[in-house]
XYZ file of N, CA and C in Angstrom:
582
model
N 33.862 3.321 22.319
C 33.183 2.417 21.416
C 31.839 1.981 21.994
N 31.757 1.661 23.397
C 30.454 1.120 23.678
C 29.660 2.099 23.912
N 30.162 3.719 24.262
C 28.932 4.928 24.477
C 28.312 5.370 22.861
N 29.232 4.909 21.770
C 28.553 5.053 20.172
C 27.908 3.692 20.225
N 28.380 2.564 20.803
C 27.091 1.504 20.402
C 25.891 1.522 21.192
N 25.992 2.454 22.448
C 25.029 2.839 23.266
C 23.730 3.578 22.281
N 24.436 4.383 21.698
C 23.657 5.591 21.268
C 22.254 5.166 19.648
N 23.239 3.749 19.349
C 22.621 3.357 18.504
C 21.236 2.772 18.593
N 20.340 2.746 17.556
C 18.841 2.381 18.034
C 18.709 1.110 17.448
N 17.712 0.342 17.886
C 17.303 -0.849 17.139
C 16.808 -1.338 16.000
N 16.585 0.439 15.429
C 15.834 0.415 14.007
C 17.025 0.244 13.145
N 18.518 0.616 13.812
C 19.647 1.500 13.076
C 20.533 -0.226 13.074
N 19.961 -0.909 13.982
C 20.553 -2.418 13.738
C 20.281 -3.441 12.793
N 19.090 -3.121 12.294
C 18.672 -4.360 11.264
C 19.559 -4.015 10.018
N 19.130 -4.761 9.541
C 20.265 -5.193 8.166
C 19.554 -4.575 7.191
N 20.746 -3.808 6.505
C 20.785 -2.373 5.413
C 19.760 -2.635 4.048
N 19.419 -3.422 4.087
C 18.032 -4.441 3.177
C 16.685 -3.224 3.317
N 16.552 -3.107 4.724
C 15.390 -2.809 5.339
C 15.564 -1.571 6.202
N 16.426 -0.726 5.481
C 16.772 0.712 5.833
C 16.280 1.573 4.523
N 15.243 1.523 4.017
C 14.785 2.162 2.988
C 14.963 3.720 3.579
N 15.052 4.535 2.747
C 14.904 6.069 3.033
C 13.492 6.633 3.607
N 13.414 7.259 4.837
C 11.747 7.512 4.640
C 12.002 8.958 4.266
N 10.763 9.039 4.177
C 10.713 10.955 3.437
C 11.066 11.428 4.506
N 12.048 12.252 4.263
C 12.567 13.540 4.608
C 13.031 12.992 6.268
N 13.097 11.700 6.295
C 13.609 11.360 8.133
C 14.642 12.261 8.631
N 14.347 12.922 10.030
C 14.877 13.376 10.617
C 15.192 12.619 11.922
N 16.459 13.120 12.458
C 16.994 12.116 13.605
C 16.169 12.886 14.632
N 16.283 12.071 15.520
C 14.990 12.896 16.983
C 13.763 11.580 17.715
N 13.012 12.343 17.732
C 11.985 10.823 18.432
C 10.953 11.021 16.968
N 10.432 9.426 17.586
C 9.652 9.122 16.561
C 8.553 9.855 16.152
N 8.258 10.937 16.880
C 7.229 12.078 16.276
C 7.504 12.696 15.114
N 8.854 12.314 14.701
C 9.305 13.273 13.654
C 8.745 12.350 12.308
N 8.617 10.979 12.835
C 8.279 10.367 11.731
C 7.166 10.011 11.093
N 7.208 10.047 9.327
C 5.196 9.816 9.287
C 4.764 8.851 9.923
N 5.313 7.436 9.691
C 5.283 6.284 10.119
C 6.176 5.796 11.109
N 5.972 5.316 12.566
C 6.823 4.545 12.913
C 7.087 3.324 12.403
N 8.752 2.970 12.777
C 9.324 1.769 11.926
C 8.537 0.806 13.059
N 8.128 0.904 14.398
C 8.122 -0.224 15.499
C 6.342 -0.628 14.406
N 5.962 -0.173 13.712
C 4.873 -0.687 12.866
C 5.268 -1.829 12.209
N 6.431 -2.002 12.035
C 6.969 -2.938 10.990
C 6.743 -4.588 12.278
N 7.098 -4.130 13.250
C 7.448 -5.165 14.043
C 5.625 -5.650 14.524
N 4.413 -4.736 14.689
C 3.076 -5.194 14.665
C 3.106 -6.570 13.330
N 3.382 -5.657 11.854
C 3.119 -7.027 11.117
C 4.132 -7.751 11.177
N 5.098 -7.989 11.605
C 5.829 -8.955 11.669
C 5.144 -10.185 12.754
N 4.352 -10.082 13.895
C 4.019 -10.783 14.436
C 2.947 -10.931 13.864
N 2.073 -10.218 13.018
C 0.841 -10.523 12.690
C 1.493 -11.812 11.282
N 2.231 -11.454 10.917
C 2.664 -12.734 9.879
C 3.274 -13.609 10.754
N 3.858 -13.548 11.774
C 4.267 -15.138 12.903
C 3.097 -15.716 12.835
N 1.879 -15.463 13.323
C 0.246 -15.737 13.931
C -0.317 -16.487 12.900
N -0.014 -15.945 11.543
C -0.674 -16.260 10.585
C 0.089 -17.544 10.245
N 1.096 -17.919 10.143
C 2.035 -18.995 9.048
C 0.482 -20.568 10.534
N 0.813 -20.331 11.777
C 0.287 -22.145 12.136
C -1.440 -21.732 12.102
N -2.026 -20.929 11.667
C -3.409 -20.205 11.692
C -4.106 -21.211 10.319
N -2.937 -20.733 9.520
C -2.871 -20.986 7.885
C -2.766 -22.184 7.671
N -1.483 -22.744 8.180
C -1.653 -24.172 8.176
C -2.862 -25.888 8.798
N -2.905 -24.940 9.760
C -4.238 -25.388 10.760
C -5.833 -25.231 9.858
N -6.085 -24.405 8.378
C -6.443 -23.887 7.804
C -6.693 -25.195 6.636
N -5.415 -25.001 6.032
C -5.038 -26.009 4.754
C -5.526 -27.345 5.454
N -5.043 -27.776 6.572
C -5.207 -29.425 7.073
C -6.444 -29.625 7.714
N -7.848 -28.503 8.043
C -8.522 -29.277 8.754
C -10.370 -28.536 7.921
N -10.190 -27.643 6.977
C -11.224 -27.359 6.098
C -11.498 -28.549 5.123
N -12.867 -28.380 5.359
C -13.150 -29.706 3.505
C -13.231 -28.819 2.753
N -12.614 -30.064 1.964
C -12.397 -29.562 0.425
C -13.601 -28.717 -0.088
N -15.329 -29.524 -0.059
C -16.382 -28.741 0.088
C -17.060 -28.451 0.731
N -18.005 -27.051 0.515
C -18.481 -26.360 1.215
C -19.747 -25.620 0.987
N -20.956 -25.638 1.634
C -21.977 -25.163 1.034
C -22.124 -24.081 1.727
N -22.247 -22.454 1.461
C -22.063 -21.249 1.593
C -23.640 -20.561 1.823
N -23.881 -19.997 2.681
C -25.048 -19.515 3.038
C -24.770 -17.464 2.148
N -25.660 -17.199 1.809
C -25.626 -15.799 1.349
C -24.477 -15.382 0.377
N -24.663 -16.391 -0.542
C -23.292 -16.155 -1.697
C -23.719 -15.531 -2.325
N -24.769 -14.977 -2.674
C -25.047 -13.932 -3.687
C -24.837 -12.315 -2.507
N -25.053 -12.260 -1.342
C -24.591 -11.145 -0.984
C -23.035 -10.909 -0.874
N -22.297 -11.993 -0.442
C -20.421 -11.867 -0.450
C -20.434 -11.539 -1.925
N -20.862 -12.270 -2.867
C -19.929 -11.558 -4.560
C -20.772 -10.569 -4.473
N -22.013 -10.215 -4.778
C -22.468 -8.642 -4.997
C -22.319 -7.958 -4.120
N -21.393 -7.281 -2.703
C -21.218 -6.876 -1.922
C -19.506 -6.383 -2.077
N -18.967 -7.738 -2.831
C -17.100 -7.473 -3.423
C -17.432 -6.697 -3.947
N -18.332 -7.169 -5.266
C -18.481 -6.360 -6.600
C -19.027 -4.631 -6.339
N -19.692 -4.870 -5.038
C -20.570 -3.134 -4.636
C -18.970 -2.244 -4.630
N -18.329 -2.900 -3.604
C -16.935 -2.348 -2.941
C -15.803 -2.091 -4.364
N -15.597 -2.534 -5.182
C -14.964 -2.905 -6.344
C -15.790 -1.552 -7.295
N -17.082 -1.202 -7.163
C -17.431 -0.294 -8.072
C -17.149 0.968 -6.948
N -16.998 1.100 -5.569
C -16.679 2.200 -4.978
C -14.871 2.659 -5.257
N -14.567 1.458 -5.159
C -13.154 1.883 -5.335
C -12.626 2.439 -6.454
N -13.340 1.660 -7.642
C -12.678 2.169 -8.625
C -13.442 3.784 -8.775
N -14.915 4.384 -8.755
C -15.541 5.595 -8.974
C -14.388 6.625 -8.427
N -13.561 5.863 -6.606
C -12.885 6.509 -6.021
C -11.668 6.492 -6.679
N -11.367 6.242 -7.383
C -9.765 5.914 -8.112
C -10.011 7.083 -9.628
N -10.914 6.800 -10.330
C -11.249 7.661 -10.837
C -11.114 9.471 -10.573
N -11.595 9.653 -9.267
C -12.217 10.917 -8.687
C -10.720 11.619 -8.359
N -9.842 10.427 -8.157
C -8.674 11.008 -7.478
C -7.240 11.213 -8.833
N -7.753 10.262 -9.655
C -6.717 10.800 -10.412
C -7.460 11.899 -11.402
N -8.798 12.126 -11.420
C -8.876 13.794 -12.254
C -8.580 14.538 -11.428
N -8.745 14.376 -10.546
C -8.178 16.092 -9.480
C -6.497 15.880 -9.260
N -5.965 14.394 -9.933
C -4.422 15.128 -9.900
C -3.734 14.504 -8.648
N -4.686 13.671 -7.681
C -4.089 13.647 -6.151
C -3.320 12.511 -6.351
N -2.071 12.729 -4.875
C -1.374 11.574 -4.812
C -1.858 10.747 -4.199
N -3.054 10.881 -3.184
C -3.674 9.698 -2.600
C -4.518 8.932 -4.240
N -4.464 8.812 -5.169
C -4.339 7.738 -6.055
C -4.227 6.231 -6.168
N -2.387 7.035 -5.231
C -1.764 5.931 -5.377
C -2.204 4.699 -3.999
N -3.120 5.288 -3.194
C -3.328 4.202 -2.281
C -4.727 3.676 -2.744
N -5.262 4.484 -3.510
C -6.822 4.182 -4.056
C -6.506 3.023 -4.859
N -5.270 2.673 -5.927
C -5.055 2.188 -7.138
C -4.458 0.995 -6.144
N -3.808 1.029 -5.370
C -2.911 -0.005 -4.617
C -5.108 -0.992 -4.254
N -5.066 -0.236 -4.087
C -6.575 -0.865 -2.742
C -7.418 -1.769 -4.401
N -7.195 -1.137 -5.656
C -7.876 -1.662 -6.508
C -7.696 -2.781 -7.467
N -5.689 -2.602 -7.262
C -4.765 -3.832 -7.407
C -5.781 -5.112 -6.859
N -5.255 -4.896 -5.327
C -5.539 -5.713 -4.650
C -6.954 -6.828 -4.775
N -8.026 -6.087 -4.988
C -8.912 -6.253 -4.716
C -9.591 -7.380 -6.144
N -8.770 -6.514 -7.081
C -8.690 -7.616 -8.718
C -7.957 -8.929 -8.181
N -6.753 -8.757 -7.830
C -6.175 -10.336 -7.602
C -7.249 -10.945 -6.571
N -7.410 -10.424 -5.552
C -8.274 -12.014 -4.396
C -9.462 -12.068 -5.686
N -10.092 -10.960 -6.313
C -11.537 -11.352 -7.208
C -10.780 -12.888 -8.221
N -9.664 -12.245 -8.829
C -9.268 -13.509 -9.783
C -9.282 -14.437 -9.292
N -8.591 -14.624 -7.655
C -8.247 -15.463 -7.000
C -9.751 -16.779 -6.973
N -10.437 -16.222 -6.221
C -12.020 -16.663 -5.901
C -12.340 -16.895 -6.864
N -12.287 -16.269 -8.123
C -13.341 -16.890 -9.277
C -12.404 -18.100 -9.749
N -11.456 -18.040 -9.765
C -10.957 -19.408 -9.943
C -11.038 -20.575 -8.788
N -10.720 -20.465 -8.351
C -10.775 -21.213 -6.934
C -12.059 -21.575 -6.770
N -12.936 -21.054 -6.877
C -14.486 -21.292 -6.310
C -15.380 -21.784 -7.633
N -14.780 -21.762 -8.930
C -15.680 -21.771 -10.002
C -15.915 -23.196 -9.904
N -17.090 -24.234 -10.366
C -17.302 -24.788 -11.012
C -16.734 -25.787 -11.932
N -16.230 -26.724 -12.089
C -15.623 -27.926 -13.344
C -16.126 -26.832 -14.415
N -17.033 -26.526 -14.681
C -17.819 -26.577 -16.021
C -17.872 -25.111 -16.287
N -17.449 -24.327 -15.245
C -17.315 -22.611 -15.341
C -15.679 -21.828 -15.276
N -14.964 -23.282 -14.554
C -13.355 -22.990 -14.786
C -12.928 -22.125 -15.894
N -13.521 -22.474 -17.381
C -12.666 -22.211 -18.538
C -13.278 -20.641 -18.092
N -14.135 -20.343 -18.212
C -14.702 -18.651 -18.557
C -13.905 -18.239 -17.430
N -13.920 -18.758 -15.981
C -13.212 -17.711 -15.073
C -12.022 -17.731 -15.078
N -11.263 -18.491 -15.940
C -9.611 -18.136 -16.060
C -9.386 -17.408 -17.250
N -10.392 -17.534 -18.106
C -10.238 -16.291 -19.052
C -10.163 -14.937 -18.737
N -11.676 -14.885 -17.472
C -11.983 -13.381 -16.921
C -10.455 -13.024 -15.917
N -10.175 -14.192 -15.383
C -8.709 -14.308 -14.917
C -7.775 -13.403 -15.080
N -7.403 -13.825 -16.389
C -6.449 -13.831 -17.419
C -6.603 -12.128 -18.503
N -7.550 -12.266 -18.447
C -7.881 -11.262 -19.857
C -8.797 -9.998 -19.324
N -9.054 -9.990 -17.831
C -9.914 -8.884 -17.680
C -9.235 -8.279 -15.969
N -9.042 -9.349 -15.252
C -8.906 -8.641 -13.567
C -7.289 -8.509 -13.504
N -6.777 -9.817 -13.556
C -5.509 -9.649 -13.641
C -4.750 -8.131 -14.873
N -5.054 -8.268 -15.439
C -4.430 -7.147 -16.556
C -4.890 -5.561 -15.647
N -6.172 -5.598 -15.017
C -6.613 -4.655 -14.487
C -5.966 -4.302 -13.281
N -5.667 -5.429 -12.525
C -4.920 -5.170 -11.517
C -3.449 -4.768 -11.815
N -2.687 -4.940 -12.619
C -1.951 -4.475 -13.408
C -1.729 -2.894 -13.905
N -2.744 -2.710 -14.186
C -2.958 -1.135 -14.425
C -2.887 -0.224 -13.000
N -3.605 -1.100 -12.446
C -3.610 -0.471 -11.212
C -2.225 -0.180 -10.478
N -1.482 -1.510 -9.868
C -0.317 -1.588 -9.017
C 0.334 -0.523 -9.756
N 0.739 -0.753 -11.520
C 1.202 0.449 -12.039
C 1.225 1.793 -11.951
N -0.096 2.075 -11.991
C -0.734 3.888 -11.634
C -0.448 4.043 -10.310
N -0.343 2.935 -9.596
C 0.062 3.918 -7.825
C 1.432 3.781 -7.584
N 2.304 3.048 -8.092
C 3.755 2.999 -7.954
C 4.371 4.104 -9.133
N 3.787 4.692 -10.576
C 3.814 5.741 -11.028
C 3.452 7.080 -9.827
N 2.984 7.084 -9.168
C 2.354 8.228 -8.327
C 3.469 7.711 -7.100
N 3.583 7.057 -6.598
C 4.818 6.838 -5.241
C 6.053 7.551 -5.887
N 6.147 6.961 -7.049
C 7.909 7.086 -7.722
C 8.159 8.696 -7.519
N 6.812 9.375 -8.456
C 6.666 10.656 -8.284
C 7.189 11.881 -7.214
N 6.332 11.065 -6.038
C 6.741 11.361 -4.774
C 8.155 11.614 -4.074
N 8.848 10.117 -4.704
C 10.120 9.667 -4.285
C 10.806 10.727 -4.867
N 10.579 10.859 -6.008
C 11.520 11.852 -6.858
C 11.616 13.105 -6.421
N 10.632 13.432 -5.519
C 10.659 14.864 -5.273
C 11.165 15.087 -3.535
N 11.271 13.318 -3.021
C 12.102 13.928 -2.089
C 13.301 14.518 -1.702
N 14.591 14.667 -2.722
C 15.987 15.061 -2.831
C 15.362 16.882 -2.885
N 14.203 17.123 -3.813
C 13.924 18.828 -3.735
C 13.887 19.441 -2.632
N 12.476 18.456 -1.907
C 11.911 18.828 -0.785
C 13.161 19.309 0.610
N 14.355 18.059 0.194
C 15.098 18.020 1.570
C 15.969 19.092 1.689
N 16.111 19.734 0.286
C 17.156 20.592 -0.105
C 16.644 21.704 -0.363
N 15.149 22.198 -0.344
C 14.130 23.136 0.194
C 14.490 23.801 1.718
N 14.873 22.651 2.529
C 14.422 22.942 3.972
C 13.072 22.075 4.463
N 12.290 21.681 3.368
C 11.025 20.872 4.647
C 11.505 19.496 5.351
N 10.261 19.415 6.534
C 10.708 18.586 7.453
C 9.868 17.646 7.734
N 9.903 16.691 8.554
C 8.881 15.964 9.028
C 8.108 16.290 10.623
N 7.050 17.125 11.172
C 7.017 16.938 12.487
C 6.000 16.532 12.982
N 5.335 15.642 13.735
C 4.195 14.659 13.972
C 3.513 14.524 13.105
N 4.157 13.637 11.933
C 3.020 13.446 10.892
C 3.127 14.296 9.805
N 3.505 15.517 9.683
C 3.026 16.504 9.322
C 4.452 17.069 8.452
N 4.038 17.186 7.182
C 4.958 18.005 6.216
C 5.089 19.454 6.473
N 6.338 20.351 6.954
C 6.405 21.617 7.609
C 7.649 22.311 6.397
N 7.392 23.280 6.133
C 7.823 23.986 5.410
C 8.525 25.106 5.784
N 9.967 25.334 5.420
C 11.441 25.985 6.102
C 10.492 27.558 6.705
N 10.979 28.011 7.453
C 10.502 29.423 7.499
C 10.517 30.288 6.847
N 9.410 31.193 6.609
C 9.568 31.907 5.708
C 9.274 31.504 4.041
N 9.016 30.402 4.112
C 8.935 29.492 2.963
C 7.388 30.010 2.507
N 7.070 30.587 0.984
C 5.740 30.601 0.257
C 5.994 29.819 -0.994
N 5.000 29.553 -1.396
C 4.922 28.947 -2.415
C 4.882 29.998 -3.847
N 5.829 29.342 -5.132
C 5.490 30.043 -6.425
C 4.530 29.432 -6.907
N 4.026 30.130 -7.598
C 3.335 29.477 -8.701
C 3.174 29.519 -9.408
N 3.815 28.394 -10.492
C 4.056 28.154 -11.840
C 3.104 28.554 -12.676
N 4.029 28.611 -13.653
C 2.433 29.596 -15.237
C 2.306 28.209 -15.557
N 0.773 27.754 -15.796
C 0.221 27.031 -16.031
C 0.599 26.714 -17.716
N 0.906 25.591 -18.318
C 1.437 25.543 -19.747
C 1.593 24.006 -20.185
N 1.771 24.091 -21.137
C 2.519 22.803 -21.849
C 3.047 21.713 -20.492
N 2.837 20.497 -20.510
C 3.769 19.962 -19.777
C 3.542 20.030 -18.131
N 3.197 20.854 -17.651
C 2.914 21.408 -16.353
C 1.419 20.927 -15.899
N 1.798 19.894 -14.466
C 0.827 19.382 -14.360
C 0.838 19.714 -12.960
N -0.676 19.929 -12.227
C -0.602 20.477 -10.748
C -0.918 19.247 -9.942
N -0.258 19.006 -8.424
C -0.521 18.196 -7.518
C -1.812 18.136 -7.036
């Protein structure tokens, strides 16, 4: 009993919550994996750091604040916000699954915008920026989180093929059974390429 609890790892101890499947995990050292799990444990301390950072934050900022170069921070979001999306664009006509991290990055980037324009607006500019809120970033960000968790799911779905293919995981790197070529499908109805 204690040379099988020997053998067990620390990743294999946490609670079955946080044992998600990774693609195609193979048992072995962590080279086999895209991601190491000990990543999980970086942000875990980076969220310890943050909770008395944050609070120290809330209790010792004034309420106001007069901002040097505010027209370069919003037209500089807004520069970054028109790269991302051109890039979100570019990636879903060619079909790619990196999309889904383009669309995640464009989520994101709508909520802190909603965030700030509310937060930062004006008594007298409140109403318009909870509209733009409401009726333009948020809904957008929406589209977004959607289109890249459509493109993950995708992914997910095709890991039961992949595993039952033969591919593997080895430093990083998607490896394909031996001997393994690719078909390729007649282009048609329905048939959409990666």
């Amino acid at each position: 009993m204690d040379e099988r609890r020997a053998r067990v790892t620390w990743e294999q101890r946490l609670p079955g919550f946080l044992h998600p499947p990774a693609l195609l995990d193979t048992p072995g050292s962590s080279a086999d994996r895209v991601v190491t799990p000990r990543l999980a444990l970086f942000f875990l301390t980076a969220a310890a750091v943050l909770v008395p950072w944050t609070t120290w934050l809330f209790l010792t900022l004034p309420a106001r604040e007069q901002a040097e170069r505010w027209n370069v921070a919003w037209g500089g979001f807004d520069a970054l916000l028109v790269i991302v999306f051109a890039a979100a664009a570019v990636r879903i006509l060619r079909l790619s699954v990196k999309s889904a991290a383009v669309n995640a990055v464009a989520a994101a980037l709508l909520v802190v915008d909603a965030w700030f324009d509310v937060m930062l607006a004006p008594a007298g500019e409140l109403p318009v920026a909870l509209l733009m809120a409401g009726l333009v970033e948020l809904p957008m960000a929406f589209l977004c989180a959607r289109t890249s968790l459509r493109v993950l799911s995708l992914m997910e779905q095709a890991r039961p093929y992949l595993v039952e293919a033969g591919f593997t995981v080895r430093q990083g790197r998607l490896v394909p059974p031996e001997g393994w070529a690719p078909e390729r499908p007649a282009d048609g109805p329905g048939v959409e390429r990666l």
